[in-house]
PDB file of C-alpha atoms in Angstrom:
ATOM      1  CA  MET I   1       5.294   9.002   6.180  1.00 92.00           C
ATOM      2  CA  ARG I   2       4.335   5.937   3.942  1.00 96.00           C
ATOM      3  CA  TRP I   3       5.184   5.941   0.165  1.00 97.00           C
ATOM      4  CA  ALA I   4       3.701   3.264  -2.187  1.00 98.00           C
ATOM      5  CA  VAL I   5       5.838   1.941  -5.220  1.00 98.00           C
ATOM      6  CA  VAL I   6       3.466   0.137  -7.714  1.00 97.00           C
ATOM      7  CA  LEU I   7       5.584  -1.797 -10.439  1.00 96.00           C
ATOM      8  CA  ALA I   8       3.957  -0.921 -14.064  1.00 94.00           C
ATOM      9  CA  GLY I   9       6.463  -2.751 -16.172  1.00 87.00           C
ATOM     10  CA  GLY I  10       7.053  -5.989 -17.994  1.00 78.00           C
ATOM     11  CA  VAL I  11       5.951  -6.769 -21.613  1.00 73.00           C
ATOM     12  CA  GLY I  12       3.141  -8.995 -20.227  1.00 77.00           C
ATOM     13  CA  SER I  13       3.760 -12.171 -22.153  1.00 76.00           C
ATOM     14  CA  ARG I  14       1.932 -14.382 -19.831  1.00 82.00           C
ATOM     15  CA  PHE I  15      -1.051 -12.711 -20.712  1.00 79.00           C
ATOM     16  CA  TRP I  16      -0.442 -12.894 -24.804  1.00 81.00           C
ATOM     17  CA  PRO I  17      -2.158 -12.797 -26.903  1.00 84.00           C
ATOM     18  CA  VAL I  18      -4.958 -10.624 -24.989  1.00 81.00           C
ATOM     19  CA  SER I  19      -1.522  -8.490 -23.841  1.00 82.00           C
ATOM     20  CA  THR I  20       0.585  -7.473 -26.600  1.00 82.00           C
ATOM     21  CA  ALA I  21       3.152  -4.367 -26.853  1.00 81.00           C
ATOM     22  CA  ALA I  22       0.171  -2.285 -28.732  1.00 81.00           C
ATOM     23  CA  ARG I  23      -1.996  -3.623 -25.482  1.00 86.00           C
ATOM     24  CA  PRO I  24       0.246  -3.658 -22.293  1.00 89.00           C
ATOM     25  CA  LYS I  25      -1.323  -5.482 -19.600  1.00 90.00           C
ATOM     26  CA  GLN I  26      -1.300  -2.470 -17.495  1.00 91.00           C
ATOM     27  CA  LEU I  27      -3.604  -0.799 -19.474  1.00 92.00           C
ATOM     28  CA  LEU I  28      -5.742  -3.689 -19.666  1.00 92.00           C
ATOM     29  CA  PRO I  29      -9.309  -3.891 -17.857  1.00 92.00           C
ATOM     30  CA  LEU I  30      -8.388  -7.564 -16.600  1.00 85.00           C
ATOM     31  CA  ALA I  31      -9.567  -7.121 -12.838  1.00 79.00           C
ATOM     32  CA  GLY I  32     -12.456  -4.742 -13.323  1.00 83.00           C
ATOM     33  CA  GLU I  33     -13.429  -2.230 -15.922  1.00 92.00           C
ATOM     34  CA  ARG I  34     -10.875  -0.021 -15.657  1.00 94.00           C
ATOM     35  CA  ALA I  35      -7.137  -0.490 -16.311  1.00 94.00           C
ATOM     36  CA  LEU I  36      -5.225  -3.005 -14.633  1.00 93.00           C
ATOM     37  CA  LEU I  37      -3.042  -0.218 -13.365  1.00 96.00           C
ATOM     38  CA  THR I  38      -5.814   2.423 -12.419  1.00 97.00           C
ATOM     39  CA  GLU I  39      -7.354  -0.353 -10.236  1.00 96.00           C
ATOM     40  CA  SER I  40      -4.130  -1.112  -8.895  1.00 95.00           C
ATOM     41  CA  VAL I  41      -3.191   2.599  -7.540  1.00 97.00           C
ATOM     42  CA  SER I  42      -6.920   3.326  -6.643  1.00 96.00           C
ATOM     43  CA  ARG I  43      -6.565   0.642  -3.541  1.00 95.00           C
ATOM     44  CA  VAL I  44      -3.337   2.401  -2.589  1.00 96.00           C
ATOM     45  CA  LEU I  45      -5.010   5.926  -2.294  1.00 96.00           C
ATOM     46  CA  PRO I  46      -7.077   5.705   0.583  1.00 96.00           C
ATOM     47  CA  LEU I  47      -3.990   4.631   2.493  1.00 94.00           C
ATOM     48  CA  LEU I  48      -1.651   7.778   1.198  1.00 96.00           C
ATOM     49  CA  PRO I  49      -2.191  10.780  -0.991  1.00 97.00           C
ATOM     50  CA  ALA I  50      -1.344  10.211  -4.422  1.00 97.00           C
ATOM     51  CA  GLU I  51       2.183  12.641  -4.224  1.00 97.00           C
ATOM     52  CA  ARG I  52       3.682   9.766  -2.181  1.00 98.00           C
ATOM     53  CA  VAL I  53       2.827   6.984  -4.893  1.00 98.00           C
ATOM     54  CA  LEU I  54       5.513   6.524  -7.367  1.00 98.00           C
ATOM     55  CA  VAL I  55       4.793   4.323 -10.310  1.00 98.00           C
ATOM     56  CA  VAL I  56       7.585   2.664 -12.196  1.00 97.00           C
ATOM     57  CA  THR I  57       7.426   1.676 -15.831  1.00 96.00           C
ATOM     58  CA  SER I  58       8.966   1.478 -18.639  1.00 93.00           C
ATOM     59  CA  ARG I  59      10.006   4.301 -21.195  1.00 93.00           C
ATOM     60  CA  PRO I  60       7.351   4.011 -23.854  1.00 92.00           C
ATOM     61  CA  LEU I  61       4.462   3.472 -21.735  1.00 93.00           C
ATOM     62  CA  GLY I  62       5.327   6.454 -19.481  1.00 95.00           C
ATOM     63  CA  PRO I  63       3.018   8.731 -21.540  1.00 95.00           C
ATOM     64  CA  ALA I  64      -0.046   6.095 -21.628  1.00 94.00           C
ATOM     65  CA  VAL I  65       0.670   5.441 -17.926  1.00 96.00           C
ATOM     66  CA  ARG I  66       0.194   8.911 -16.928  1.00 97.00           C
ATOM     67  CA  ARG I  67      -2.743   9.242 -19.236  1.00 96.00           C
ATOM     68  CA  VAL I  68      -4.659   6.434 -16.986  1.00 96.00           C
ATOM     69  CA  LEU I  69      -2.998   8.028 -13.696  1.00 97.00           C
ATOM     70  CA  PRO I  70      -4.250  11.585 -13.593  1.00 97.00           C
ATOM     71  CA  ASP I  71      -4.104  12.208  -9.856  1.00 96.00           C
ATOM     72  CA  VAL I  72      -0.705  10.929  -9.645  1.00 98.00           C
ATOM     73  CA  PRO I  73       1.507  13.683 -10.265  1.00 98.00           C
ATOM     74  CA  PRO I  74       3.471  13.196 -13.765  1.00 98.00           C
ATOM     75  CA  GLN I  75       7.115  13.501 -12.161  1.00 97.00           C
ATOM     76  CA  ASN I  76       5.979  10.431  -9.656  1.00 98.00           C
ATOM     77  CA  VAL I  77       5.654   8.308 -12.522  1.00 98.00           C
ATOM     78  CA  LEU I  78       9.290   6.934 -13.243  1.00 97.00           C
ATOM     79  CA  THR I  79      10.180   5.548 -16.752  1.00 96.00           C
ATOM     80  CA  GLU I  80      13.268   3.260 -16.643  1.00 92.00           C
ATOM     81  CA  PRO I  81      16.014   3.826 -19.489  1.00 85.00           C
ATOM     82  CA  PHE I  82      16.229   0.028 -19.731  1.00 82.00           C
ATOM     83  CA  ALA I  83      14.455  -3.161 -18.217  1.00 81.00           C
ATOM     84  CA  ALA I  84      16.475  -4.190 -15.025  1.00 81.00           C
ATOM     85  CA  SER I  85      13.987  -6.335 -13.116  1.00 84.00           C
ATOM     86  CA  THR I  86      11.993  -5.696  -9.744  1.00 91.00           C
ATOM     87  CA  ALA I  87      14.962  -4.982  -7.409  1.00 94.00           C
ATOM     88  CA  PRO I  88      16.256  -2.473  -9.227  1.00 94.00           C
ATOM     89  CA  ALA I  89      13.094  -0.708  -9.814  1.00 95.00           C
ATOM     90  CA  LEU I  90      12.261  -0.980  -6.157  1.00 95.00           C
ATOM     91  CA  ALA I  91      15.482   0.016  -5.429  1.00 96.00           C
ATOM     92  CA  TRP I  92      15.206   3.415  -7.629  1.00 95.00           C
ATOM     93  CA  ALA I  93      11.976   4.243  -5.964  1.00 97.00           C
ATOM     94  CA  THR I  94      12.655   3.779  -2.606  1.00 97.00           C
ATOM     95  CA  ALA I  95      15.950   6.028  -2.950  1.00 97.00           C
ATOM     96  CA  LEU I  96      13.669   8.759  -4.477  1.00 96.00           C
ATOM     97  CA  ALA I  97      11.246   8.539  -1.988  1.00 97.00           C
ATOM     98  CA  ALA I  98      13.994   8.504   0.544  1.00 97.00           C
ATOM     99  CA  ARG I  99      15.254  11.946  -0.951  1.00 96.00           C
ATOM    100  CA  GLU I 100      12.341  13.580  -0.618  1.00 95.00           C
ATOM    101  CA  ASP I 101      11.496  12.042   3.067  1.00 96.00           C
ATOM    102  CA  PRO I 102      14.431  10.663   4.784  1.00 95.00           C
ATOM    103  CA  GLU I 103      12.222   8.743   7.463  1.00 95.00           C
ATOM    104  CA  ALA I 104      10.124   7.159   4.296  1.00 96.00           C
ATOM    105  CA  VAL I 105       8.334   3.577   4.886  1.00 96.00           C
ATOM    106  CA  VAL I 106       7.949   2.309   1.198  1.00 96.00           C
ATOM    107  CA  LEU I 107       5.304   0.153   0.391  1.00 94.00           C
ATOM    108  CA  SER I 108       5.240  -2.162  -2.991  1.00 93.00           C
TER     109      SER I 108
END
């Protein structure tokens, strides 16, 4: 089965001063009327169910990400214990998808 990994970490420094620690880029309406993250996940949902969407974000953003993505199961919002960059985040989410579904095909 197909799974999606949506990366929602990073501090958004290239978007400063629009994006700040108090207003992270993931939660801003940069590409439409809804939060950037909400827009991104909404593009994936026609392809697969929310139960197979994994979102990787920072620990401080976890609660806010869960609020803007009510269709994604809370346990599918993965909060990194520390920022480790793109490859480790993808590897972690892929390993979790593979544990659930050994034949998972992961889209990022």
